[in-house]
PDB file of N, CA and C in Angstrom:
ATOM      1  N   MET A  22       0.860  -1.416   0.016  1.00 46.00           N
ATOM      2  CA  MET A  22       0.028   0.154   0.273  1.00 46.00           C
ATOM      3  C   MET A  22       0.961   1.097  -0.180  1.00 46.00           C
ATOM      4  N   PRO A  23       0.486   2.232  -1.081  1.00 48.00           N
ATOM      5  CA  PRO A  23       1.640   3.546  -1.145  1.00 48.00           C
ATOM      6  C   PRO A  23       1.283   4.361   0.392  1.00 48.00           C
ATOM      7  N   PRO A  24       2.079   5.284   0.412  1.00 45.00           N
ATOM      8  CA  PRO A  24       2.176   6.379   1.807  1.00 45.00           C
ATOM      9  C   PRO A  24       0.794   7.101   1.562  1.00 45.00           C
ATOM     10  N   ARG A  25       0.347   7.609   2.295  1.00 44.00           N
ATOM     11  CA  ARG A  25      -0.886   8.382   1.534  1.00 44.00           C
ATOM     12  C   ARG A  25       0.154   9.829   1.746  1.00 44.00           C
ATOM     13  N   PRO A  26      -1.143  10.708   0.793  1.00 44.00           N
ATOM     14  CA  PRO A  26      -0.611  11.823   0.782  1.00 44.00           C
ATOM     15  C   PRO A  26      -0.545  12.760   1.380  1.00 44.00           C
ATOM     16  N   THR A  27      -1.138  12.803   2.702  1.00 44.00           N
ATOM     17  CA  THR A  27      -0.642  13.823   3.715  1.00 44.00           C
ATOM     18  C   THR A  27       0.341  13.270   4.543  1.00 44.00           C
ATOM     19  N   VAL A  28       0.664  12.181   4.262  1.00 42.00           N
ATOM     20  CA  VAL A  28       1.877  11.630   5.353  1.00 42.00           C
ATOM     21  C   VAL A  28       3.159  12.067   4.040  1.00 42.00           C
ATOM     22  N   LEU A  29       3.039  11.692   3.074  1.00 39.00           N
ATOM     23  CA  LEU A  29       4.248  12.423   1.941  1.00 39.00           C
ATOM     24  C   LEU A  29       4.424  14.127   2.349  1.00 39.00           C
ATOM     25  N   LEU A  30       3.632  14.326   1.931  1.00 39.00           N
ATOM     26  CA  LEU A  30       3.199  15.856   2.291  1.00 39.00           C
ATOM     27  C   LEU A  30       3.833  16.248   3.895  1.00 39.00           C
ATOM     28  N   ALA A  31       3.556  15.784   4.561  1.00 40.00           N
ATOM     29  CA  ALA A  31       4.562  16.269   6.002  1.00 40.00           C
ATOM     30  C   ALA A  31       5.888  16.234   5.960  1.00 40.00           C
ATOM     31  N   ALA A  32       5.958  14.672   5.082  1.00 39.00           N
ATOM     32  CA  ALA A  32       7.570  14.547   5.300  1.00 39.00           C
ATOM     33  C   ALA A  32       8.413  15.716   4.466  1.00 39.00           C
ATOM     34  N   CYS A  33       7.985  15.866   3.242  1.00 37.00           N
ATOM     35  CA  CYS A  33       8.685  16.972   2.334  1.00 37.00           C
ATOM     36  C   CYS A  33       8.306  18.290   3.311  1.00 37.00           C
ATOM     37  N   VAL A  34       7.575  18.773   4.037  1.00 38.00           N
ATOM     38  CA  VAL A  34       7.862  19.761   4.803  1.00 38.00           C
ATOM     39  C   VAL A  34       9.016  19.683   5.502  1.00 38.00           C
ATOM     40  N   LEU A  35       8.502  18.626   6.201  1.00 40.00           N
ATOM     41  CA  LEU A  35       9.754  18.547   7.308  1.00 40.00           C
ATOM     42  C   LEU A  35      11.746  18.033   6.838  1.00 40.00           C
ATOM     43  N   VAL A  36      11.372  17.545   5.796  1.00 39.00           N
ATOM     44  CA  VAL A  36      12.751  17.581   5.295  1.00 39.00           C
ATOM     45  C   VAL A  36      12.709  19.296   4.362  1.00 39.00           C
ATOM     46  N   GLY A  37      12.083  19.546   4.277  1.00 40.00           N
ATOM     47  CA  GLY A  37      12.277  20.954   3.784  1.00 40.00           C
ATOM     48  C   GLY A  37      12.306  22.290   4.681  1.00 40.00           C
ATOM     49  N   SER A  38      11.951  22.430   5.418  1.00 39.00           N
ATOM     50  CA  SER A  38      12.023  23.075   6.693  1.00 39.00           C
ATOM     51  C   SER A  38      13.778  22.839   7.428  1.00 39.00           C
ATOM     52  N   ALA A  39      14.182  21.069   7.160  1.00 36.00           N
ATOM     53  CA  ALA A  39      15.228  21.233   7.968  1.00 36.00           C
ATOM     54  C   ALA A  39      15.974  21.564   6.794  1.00 36.00           C
ATOM     55  N   SER A  40      15.956  21.816   5.950  1.00 36.00           N
ATOM     56  CA  SER A  40      17.243  22.139   5.012  1.00 36.00           C
ATOM     57  C   SER A  40      17.368  23.415   4.747  1.00 36.00           C
ATOM     58  N   ALA A  41      16.291  24.178   5.060  1.00 40.00           N
ATOM     59  CA  ALA A  41      16.348  25.570   4.964  1.00 40.00           C
ATOM     60  C   ALA A  41      16.593  25.790   6.331  1.00 40.00           C
ATOM     61  N   GLN A  42      16.157  25.392   7.417  1.00 39.00           N
ATOM     62  CA  GLN A  42      16.858  25.714   8.763  1.00 39.00           C
ATOM     63  C   GLN A  42      18.666  25.364   8.818  1.00 39.00           C
ATOM     64  N   ALA A  43      19.171  24.484   7.985  1.00 36.00           N
ATOM     65  CA  ALA A  43      20.437  24.477   8.123  1.00 36.00           C
ATOM     66  C   ALA A  43      21.430  25.027   7.190  1.00 36.00           C
ATOM     67  N   GLU A  44      20.768  25.968   6.216  1.00 41.00           N
ATOM     68  CA  GLU A  44      21.140  26.254   4.741  1.00 41.00           C
ATOM     69  C   GLU A  44      21.039  28.022   5.756  1.00 41.00           C
ATOM     70  N   GLN A  45      20.240  28.128   6.481  1.00 47.00           N
ATOM     71  CA  GLN A  45      19.974  28.957   7.603  1.00 47.00           C
ATOM     72  C   GLN A  45      21.475  29.499   8.250  1.00 47.00           C
ATOM     73  N   THR A  46      21.655  28.070   9.505  1.00 45.00           N
ATOM     74  CA  THR A  46      22.782  28.026  10.469  1.00 45.00           C
ATOM     75  C   THR A  46      23.811  28.476   9.176  1.00 45.00           C
ATOM     76  N   LEU A  47      24.418  27.541   8.352  1.00 46.00           N
ATOM     77  CA  LEU A  47      25.714  27.685   7.669  1.00 46.00           C
ATOM     78  C   LEU A  47      25.266  29.208   7.030  1.00 46.00           C
ATOM     79  N   THR A  48      24.560  29.871   6.584  1.00 65.00           N
ATOM     80  CA  THR A  48      24.700  31.569   6.319  1.00 65.00           C
ATOM     81  C   THR A  48      25.271  32.367   7.417  1.00 65.00           C
ATOM     82  N   ALA A  49      24.592  32.060   8.357  1.00 64.00           N
ATOM     83  CA  ALA A  49      24.557  32.850   9.724  1.00 64.00           C
ATOM     84  C   ALA A  49      25.911  32.703  10.226  1.00 64.00           C
ATOM     85  N   ASN A  50      26.406  31.297  10.167  1.00 82.00           N
ATOM     86  CA  ASN A  50      27.999  31.009  10.696  1.00 82.00           C
ATOM     87  C   ASN A  50      28.965  32.271   9.928  1.00 82.00           C
ATOM     88  N   ALA A  51      28.771  31.566   8.578  1.00 87.00           N
ATOM     89  CA  ALA A  51      29.603  32.041   7.440  1.00 87.00           C
ATOM     90  C   ALA A  51      29.690  33.269   7.557  1.00 87.00           C
ATOM     91  N   ALA A  52      28.301  34.260   8.386  1.00 89.00           N
ATOM     92  CA  ALA A  52      28.097  35.928   8.167  1.00 89.00           C
ATOM     93  C   ALA A  52      28.860  36.400   9.742  1.00 89.00           C
ATOM     94  N   ASP A  53      28.845  35.271  10.667  1.00 90.00           N
ATOM     95  CA  ASP A  53      29.566  35.696  12.053  1.00 90.00           C
ATOM     96  C   ASP A  53      31.131  35.716  11.405  1.00 90.00           C
ATOM     97  N   ALA A  54      31.686  34.699  10.619  1.00 92.00           N
ATOM     98  CA  ALA A  54      32.856  34.540  10.298  1.00 92.00           C
ATOM     99  C   ALA A  54      33.476  35.570   9.992  1.00 92.00           C
ATOM    100  N   ALA A  55      32.917  36.279   8.730  1.00 92.00           N
ATOM    101  CA  ALA A  55      33.038  37.155   7.885  1.00 92.00           C
ATOM    102  C   ALA A  55      33.365  38.538   8.778  1.00 92.00           C
ATOM    103  N   LEU A  56      32.251  38.711   9.599  1.00 92.00           N
ATOM    104  CA  LEU A  56      32.128  40.140  10.524  1.00 92.00           C
ATOM    105  C   LEU A  56      33.460  40.155  11.422  1.00 92.00           C
ATOM    106  N   VAL A  57      33.706  38.813  12.099  1.00 94.00           N
ATOM    107  CA  VAL A  57      34.601  38.982  13.257  1.00 94.00           C
ATOM    108  C   VAL A  57      36.129  38.642  12.951  1.00 94.00           C
ATOM    109  N   THR A  58      36.242  38.105  11.864  1.00 94.00           N
ATOM    110  CA  THR A  58      37.352  38.243  11.060  1.00 94.00           C
ATOM    111  C   THR A  58      37.887  39.588  10.704  1.00 94.00           C
ATOM    112  N   VAL A  59      36.794  40.408   9.810  1.00 93.00           N
ATOM    113  CA  VAL A  59      37.371  41.947   9.574  1.00 93.00           C
ATOM    114  C   VAL A  59      37.540  42.723  11.131  1.00 93.00           C
ATOM    115  N   ILE A  60      36.521  42.716  12.096  1.00 93.00           N
ATOM    116  CA  ILE A  60      36.687  43.405  13.271  1.00 93.00           C
ATOM    117  C   ILE A  60      38.191  42.975  13.679  1.00 93.00           C
ATOM    118  N   GLN A  61      38.346  41.828  14.213  1.00 95.00           N
ATOM    119  CA  GLN A  61      39.824  41.460  14.446  1.00 95.00           C
ATOM    120  C   GLN A  61      40.674  41.602  13.753  1.00 95.00           C
ATOM    121  N   ALA A  62      40.652  41.857  12.387  1.00 94.00           N
ATOM    122  CA  ALA A  62      41.629  42.834  11.548  1.00 94.00           C
ATOM    123  C   ALA A  62      41.986  43.760  11.683  1.00 94.00           C
ATOM    124  N   HIS A  63      40.695  44.731  12.081  1.00 93.00           N
ATOM    125  CA  HIS A  63      40.685  46.122  11.606  1.00 93.00           C
ATOM    126  C   HIS A  63      41.279  45.995  12.965  1.00 93.00           C
ATOM    127  N   SER A  64      40.920  45.541  14.401  1.00 94.00           N
ATOM    128  CA  SER A  64      41.532  45.642  15.654  1.00 94.00           C
ATOM    129  C   SER A  64      43.159  45.380  15.879  1.00 94.00           C
ATOM    130  N   ARG A  65      43.504  44.399  15.223  1.00 95.00           N
ATOM    131  CA  ARG A  65      44.597  44.222  15.244  1.00 95.00           C
ATOM    132  C   ARG A  65      45.441  45.651  14.532  1.00 95.00           C
ATOM    133  N   CYS A  66      44.783  46.004  13.479  1.00 93.00           N
ATOM    134  CA  CYS A  66      45.885  47.083  12.989  1.00 93.00           C
ATOM    135  C   CYS A  66      45.702  48.403  13.999  1.00 93.00           C
ATOM    136  N   LEU A  67      44.635  49.014  14.360  1.00 93.00           N
ATOM    137  CA  LEU A  67      45.021  49.887  14.984  1.00 93.00           C
ATOM    138  C   LEU A  67      45.683  49.700  15.905  1.00 93.00           C
ATOM    139  N   LEU A  68      45.889  48.708  16.651  1.00 93.00           N
ATOM    140  CA  LEU A  68      46.659  48.390  17.850  1.00 93.00           C
ATOM    141  C   LEU A  68      47.972  48.355  17.219  1.00 93.00           C
ATOM    142  N   GLU A  69      48.840  47.652  16.108  1.00 95.00           N
ATOM    143  CA  GLU A  69      49.708  47.880  16.058  1.00 95.00           C
ATOM    144  C   GLU A  69      50.384  48.925  15.189  1.00 95.00           C
ATOM    145  N   THR A  70      49.423  49.918  14.774  1.00 94.00           N
ATOM    146  CA  THR A  70      49.541  51.337  14.427  1.00 94.00           C
ATOM    147  C   THR A  70      49.706  52.216  15.347  1.00 94.00           C
ATOM    148  N   ASN A  71      49.456  52.385  16.659  1.00 94.00           N
ATOM    149  CA  ASN A  71      49.366  52.890  17.753  1.00 94.00           C
ATOM    150  C   ASN A  71      48.038  53.551  17.241  1.00 94.00           C
ATOM    151  N   THR A  72      47.325  53.417  16.992  1.00 91.00           N
ATOM    152  CA  THR A  72      46.400  54.526  16.435  1.00 91.00           C
ATOM    153  C   THR A  72      45.423  54.727  17.752  1.00 91.00           C
ATOM    154  N   LEU A  73      44.918  53.727  17.945  1.00 91.00           N
ATOM    155  CA  LEU A  73      44.194  53.603  19.019  1.00 91.00           C
ATOM    156  C   LEU A  73      44.645  52.990  20.347  1.00 91.00           C
ATOM    157  N   PRO A  74      44.689  52.843  21.701  1.00 93.00           N
ATOM    158  CA  PRO A  74      44.921  51.880  22.780  1.00 93.00           C
ATOM    159  C   PRO A  74      44.143  50.896  22.994  1.00 93.00           C
ATOM    160  N   ALA A  75      44.558  49.777  23.357  1.00 94.00           N
ATOM    161  CA  ALA A  75      43.965  48.308  23.406  1.00 94.00           C
ATOM    162  C   ALA A  75      42.663  48.233  24.159  1.00 94.00           C
ATOM    163  N   PRO A  76      42.436  49.087  25.472  1.00 94.00           N
ATOM    164  CA  PRO A  76      41.148  49.272  25.672  1.00 94.00           C
ATOM    165  C   PRO A  76      39.895  49.937  24.832  1.00 94.00           C
ATOM    166  N   LYS A  77      40.461  50.978  24.408  1.00 93.00           N
ATOM    167  CA  LYS A  77      39.005  51.611  23.194  1.00 93.00           C
ATOM    168  C   LYS A  77      38.802  50.720  21.933  1.00 93.00           C
ATOM    169  N   VAL A  78      40.391  50.167  21.439  1.00 92.00           N
ATOM    170  CA  VAL A  78      39.843  49.087  20.275  1.00 92.00           C
ATOM    171  C   VAL A  78      38.945  47.958  20.588  1.00 92.00           C
ATOM    172  N   ARG A  79      39.116  47.401  21.883  1.00 93.00           N
ATOM    173  CA  ARG A  79      37.994  46.080  22.687  1.00 93.00           C
ATOM    174  C   ARG A  79      36.660  46.790  22.767  1.00 93.00           C
ATOM    175  N   VAL A  80      36.570  48.000  23.198  1.00 93.00           N
ATOM    176  CA  VAL A  80      35.139  48.770  23.516  1.00 93.00           C
ATOM    177  C   VAL A  80      34.451  49.163  21.880  1.00 93.00           C
ATOM    178  N   ILE A  81      35.177  49.429  20.925  1.00 92.00           N
ATOM    179  CA  ILE A  81      34.864  49.449  19.670  1.00 92.00           C
ATOM    180  C   ILE A  81      34.533  48.061  19.278  1.00 92.00           C
ATOM    181  N   ALA A  82      35.352  47.443  18.892  1.00 93.00           N
ATOM    182  CA  ALA A  82      35.149  46.230  18.741  1.00 93.00           C
ATOM    183  C   ALA A  82      34.267  45.280  18.976  1.00 93.00           C
ATOM    184  N   GLU A  83      33.951  45.165  20.606  1.00 93.00           N
ATOM    185  CA  GLU A  83      32.651  44.468  21.027  1.00 93.00           C
ATOM    186  C   GLU A  83      31.216  45.193  20.971  1.00 93.00           C
ATOM    187  N   GLN A  84      31.154  46.674  20.665  1.00 93.00           N
ATOM    188  CA  GLN A  84      30.334  47.420  20.354  1.00 93.00           C
ATOM    189  C   GLN A  84      29.705  47.101  19.084  1.00 93.00           C
ATOM    190  N   TRP A  85      30.868  47.400  18.012  1.00 92.00           N
ATOM    191  CA  TRP A  85      30.325  46.930  16.733  1.00 92.00           C
ATOM    192  C   TRP A  85      29.907  45.468  16.312  1.00 92.00           C
ATOM    193  N   LEU A  86      30.580  44.403  17.321  1.00 92.00           N
ATOM    194  CA  LEU A  86      29.950  42.887  17.129  1.00 92.00           C
ATOM    195  C   LEU A  86      28.605  43.040  17.032  1.00 92.00           C
ATOM    196  N   LYS A  87      28.384  44.114  18.802  1.00 93.00           N
ATOM    197  CA  LYS A  87      26.854  43.925  19.013  1.00 93.00           C
ATOM    198  C   LYS A  87      26.197  44.342  17.997  1.00 93.00           C
ATOM    199  N   ARG A  88      26.268  45.596  17.594  1.00 91.00           N
ATOM    200  CA  ARG A  88      25.409  46.147  16.502  1.00 91.00           C
ATOM    201  C   ARG A  88      25.082  45.163  15.388  1.00 91.00           C
ATOM    202  N   GLN A  89      26.056  44.489  15.362  1.00 90.00           N
ATOM    203  CA  GLN A  89      26.147  43.271  13.837  1.00 90.00           C
ATOM    204  C   GLN A  89      25.113  41.947  14.246  1.00 90.00           C
ATOM    205  N   GLY A  90      24.453  41.709  15.835  1.00 92.00           N
ATOM    206  CA  GLY A  90      24.099  40.963  16.218  1.00 92.00           C
ATOM    207  C   GLY A  90      24.678  39.894  16.184  1.00 92.00           C
ATOM    208  N   VAL A  91      26.064  39.907  16.533  1.00 92.00           N
ATOM    209  CA  VAL A  91      26.911  38.684  16.535  1.00 92.00           C
ATOM    210  C   VAL A  91      27.200  38.925  18.583  1.00 92.00           C
ATOM    211  N   THR A  92      26.910  37.316  19.160  1.00 93.00           N
ATOM    212  CA  THR A  92      26.677  37.232  20.468  1.00 93.00           C
ATOM    213  C   THR A  92      28.407  37.098  21.111  1.00 93.00           C
ATOM    214  N   GLN A  93      29.017  37.422  22.032  1.00 93.00           N
ATOM    215  CA  GLN A  93      30.125  36.796  22.661  1.00 93.00           C
ATOM    216  C   GLN A  93      30.451  35.091  22.116  1.00 93.00           C
ATOM    217  N   GLU A  94      29.254  34.702  22.578  1.00 94.00           N
ATOM    218  CA  GLU A  94      29.486  32.704  22.167  1.00 94.00           C
ATOM    219  C   GLU A  94      29.614  32.903  20.945  1.00 94.00           C
ATOM    220  N   ARG A  95      29.065  33.492  20.013  1.00 93.00           N
ATOM    221  CA  ARG A  95      29.254  33.001  18.734  1.00 93.00           C
ATOM    222  C   ARG A  95      30.399  33.676  18.468  1.00 93.00           C
ATOM    223  N   ARG A  96      31.023  34.912  18.716  1.00 94.00           N
ATOM    224  CA  ARG A  96      32.642  35.144  18.365  1.00 94.00           C
ATOM    225  C   ARG A  96      33.331  34.262  18.825  1.00 94.00           C
ATOM    226  N   GLN A  97      32.973  33.941  19.965  1.00 94.00           N
ATOM    227  CA  GLN A  97      34.489  32.917  20.804  1.00 94.00           C
ATOM    228  C   GLN A  97      34.208  31.302  19.998  1.00 94.00           C
ATOM    229  N   ARG A  98      33.174  31.283  19.306  1.00 93.00           N
ATOM    230  CA  ARG A  98      32.917  30.426  18.531  1.00 93.00           C
ATOM    231  C   ARG A  98      33.901  30.731  17.569  1.00 93.00           C
ATOM    232  N   VAL A  99      33.569  31.711  16.680  1.00 94.00           N
ATOM    233  CA  VAL A  99      34.382  31.777  15.213  1.00 94.00           C
ATOM    234  C   VAL A  99      36.055  32.320  15.350  1.00 94.00           C
ATOM    235  N   GLU A 100      36.377  32.454  16.586  1.00 95.00           N
ATOM    236  CA  GLU A 100      37.979  32.698  17.134  1.00 95.00           C
ATOM    237  C   GLU A 100      38.800  31.257  17.473  1.00 95.00           C
ATOM    238  N   ARG A 101      38.067  30.461  17.706  1.00 95.00           N
ATOM    239  CA  ARG A 101      37.983  29.528  17.990  1.00 95.00           C
ATOM    240  C   ARG A 101      38.614  28.319  17.346  1.00 95.00           C
ATOM    241  N   SER A 102      37.844  28.812  16.048  1.00 92.00           N
ATOM    242  CA  SER A 102      38.251  27.733  14.826  1.00 92.00           C
ATOM    243  C   SER A 102      39.892  27.714  14.462  1.00 92.00           C
ATOM    244  N   PRO A 103      40.054  26.488  13.951  1.00 93.00           N
ATOM    245  CA  PRO A 103      41.873  26.612  13.738  1.00 93.00           C
ATOM    246  C   PRO A 103      42.262  27.556  12.960  1.00 93.00           C
ATOM    247  N   ASP A 104      41.741  27.438  11.891  1.00 93.00           N
ATOM    248  CA  ASP A 104      42.468  29.008  10.844  1.00 93.00           C
ATOM    249  C   ASP A 104      41.973  30.015  10.876  1.00 93.00           C
ATOM    250  N   PHE A 105      41.510  30.544  12.426  1.00 94.00           N
ATOM    251  CA  PHE A 105      40.635  31.770  12.283  1.00 94.00           C
ATOM    252  C   PHE A 105      42.204  32.896  11.859  1.00 94.00           C
ATOM    253  N   GLN A 106      43.163  32.862  12.749  1.00 96.00           N
ATOM    254  CA  GLN A 106      44.421  33.517  12.387  1.00 96.00           C
ATOM    255  C   GLN A 106      44.990  33.969  11.183  1.00 96.00           C
ATOM    256  N   ASP A 107      44.870  32.491  10.294  1.00 95.00           N
ATOM    257  CA  ASP A 107      45.384  32.781   9.537  1.00 95.00           C
ATOM    258  C   ASP A 107      44.330  33.799   8.300  1.00 95.00           C
ATOM    259  N   GLN A 108      42.998  33.461   8.775  1.00 95.00           N
ATOM    260  CA  GLN A 108      42.006  33.870   7.832  1.00 95.00           C
ATOM    261  C   GLN A 108      42.515  35.719   8.080  1.00 95.00           C
ATOM    262  N   VAL A 109      42.645  36.132   9.185  1.00 95.00           N
ATOM    263  CA  VAL A 109      42.535  37.244   9.390  1.00 95.00           C
ATOM    264  C   VAL A 109      44.035  38.094   8.909  1.00 95.00           C
ATOM    265  N   MET A 110      44.968  37.188   9.496  1.00 97.00           N
ATOM    266  CA  MET A 110      46.594  37.567   8.262  1.00 97.00           C
ATOM    267  C   MET A 110      45.865  37.510   6.834  1.00 97.00           C
ATOM    268  N   ALA A 111      44.942  36.781   6.173  1.00 95.00           N
ATOM    269  CA  ALA A 111      45.149  37.210   5.042  1.00 95.00           C
ATOM    270  C   ALA A 111      44.173  38.330   4.854  1.00 95.00           C
ATOM    271  N   TYR A 112      43.163  38.492   5.604  1.00 94.00           N
ATOM    272  CA  TYR A 112      42.149  39.697   5.243  1.00 94.00           C
ATOM    273  C   TYR A 112      43.342  41.159   4.650  1.00 94.00           C
ATOM    274  N   ILE A 113      44.070  40.990   6.043  1.00 95.00           N
ATOM    275  CA  ILE A 113      45.187  42.175   6.244  1.00 95.00           C
ATOM    276  C   ILE A 113      45.870  42.363   4.922  1.00 95.00           C
ATOM    277  N   GLN A 114      46.294  41.150   4.525  1.00 97.00           N
ATOM    278  CA  GLN A 114      47.114  41.079   3.669  1.00 97.00           C
ATOM    279  C   GLN A 114      46.405  41.298   2.166  1.00 97.00           C
ATOM    280  N   GLN A 115      45.601  40.914   1.793  1.00 96.00           N
ATOM    281  CA  GLN A 115      44.640  41.107   0.818  1.00 96.00           C
ATOM    282  C   GLN A 115      44.455  42.852   0.446  1.00 96.00           C
ATOM    283  N   ARG A 116      44.718  43.460   1.432  1.00 94.00           N
ATOM    284  CA  ARG A 116      44.162  44.949   1.735  1.00 94.00           C
ATOM    285  C   ARG A 116      45.396  45.764   1.948  1.00 94.00           C
ATOM    286  N   GLY A 117      46.393  44.972   1.369  1.00 96.00           N
ATOM    287  CA  GLY A 117      47.543  45.848   1.654  1.00 96.00           C
ATOM    288  C   GLY A 117      48.322  45.978   2.780  1.00 96.00           C
ATOM    289  N   GLY A 118      48.040  45.411   4.060  1.00 96.00           N
ATOM    290  CA  GLY A 118      48.408  45.519   5.083  1.00 96.00           C
ATOM    291  C   GLY A 118      48.100  46.279   5.777  1.00 96.00           C
ATOM    292  N   CYS A 119      48.611  46.986   7.002  1.00 95.00           N
ATOM    293  CA  CYS A 119      47.399  47.474   8.680  1.00 95.00           C
ATOM    294  C   CYS A 119      47.335  48.984   7.963  1.00 95.00           C
ATOM    295  N   HIS A 120      49.015  49.660   7.465  1.00 95.00           N
ATOM    296  CA  HIS A 120      48.888  51.113   7.513  1.00 95.00           C
ATOM    297  C   HIS A 120      48.023  51.433   6.011  1.00 95.00           C
ATOM    298  N   ARG A 121      47.654  50.633   5.669  1.00 95.00           N
ATOM    299  CA  ARG A 121      46.815  50.814   4.119  1.00 95.00           C
ATOM    300  C   ARG A 121      45.233  50.551   4.672  1.00 95.00           C
ATOM    301  N   ILE A 122      45.322  49.813   5.651  1.00 92.00           N
ATOM    302  CA  ILE A 122      43.647  49.442   6.177  1.00 92.00           C
ATOM    303  C   ILE A 122      43.253  50.795   6.951  1.00 92.00           C
ATOM    304  N   ILE A 123      44.670  51.306   7.561  1.00 90.00           N
ATOM    305  CA  ILE A 123      44.030  52.606   8.496  1.00 90.00           C
ATOM    306  C   ILE A 123      43.550  53.391   7.764  1.00 90.00           C
ATOM    307  N   HIS A 124      44.543  53.641   7.180  1.00 90.00           N
ATOM    308  CA  HIS A 124      44.181  55.049   5.973  1.00 90.00           C
ATOM    309  C   HIS A 124      43.110  54.765   5.199  1.00 90.00           C
ATOM    310  N   THR A 125      42.354  53.642   5.073  1.00 89.00           N
ATOM    311  CA  THR A 125      41.394  53.401   4.801  1.00 89.00           C
ATOM    312  C   THR A 125      40.111  53.886   5.862  1.00 89.00           C
ATOM    313  N   LEU A 126      40.355  53.641   7.210  1.00 83.00           N
ATOM    314  CA  LEU A 126      39.733  53.457   7.850  1.00 83.00           C
ATOM    315  C   LEU A 126      39.149  54.789   8.241  1.00 83.00           C
ATOM    316  N   LEU A 127      40.354  55.401   8.440  1.00 82.00           N
ATOM    317  CA  LEU A 127      40.892  56.923   8.822  1.00 82.00           C
ATOM    318  C   LEU A 127      41.261  58.190   7.977  1.00 82.00           C
ATOM    319  N   PRO A 128      40.255  57.975   6.624  1.00 71.00           N
ATOM    320  CA  PRO A 128      41.439  59.050   5.788  1.00 71.00           C
ATOM    321  C   PRO A 128      41.590  60.217   6.568  1.00 71.00           C
TER     322      PRO A 128
END
């Protein structure tokens, strides 16, 4: 006896919503990673160029991430990923180094 249409429909809805939810989670994780990478790179450059003191940089970074909706827990998850520091350094290098980033941030 073939499955009833309502059972098939319910199964499709569940699979579809699970797939959509998984895709949203992946998209959110990728967005978190991008935001945290950028703010960490900018923070590092502000410190390395002595543009701002560490406490000020920390406050700015935390406030910016909070406004972007990135929680402390999600930020820490991104920062604990094995290649996070490599991504931060790649971001800085792709933009011509810290002095160029700071010149772009503070023309």
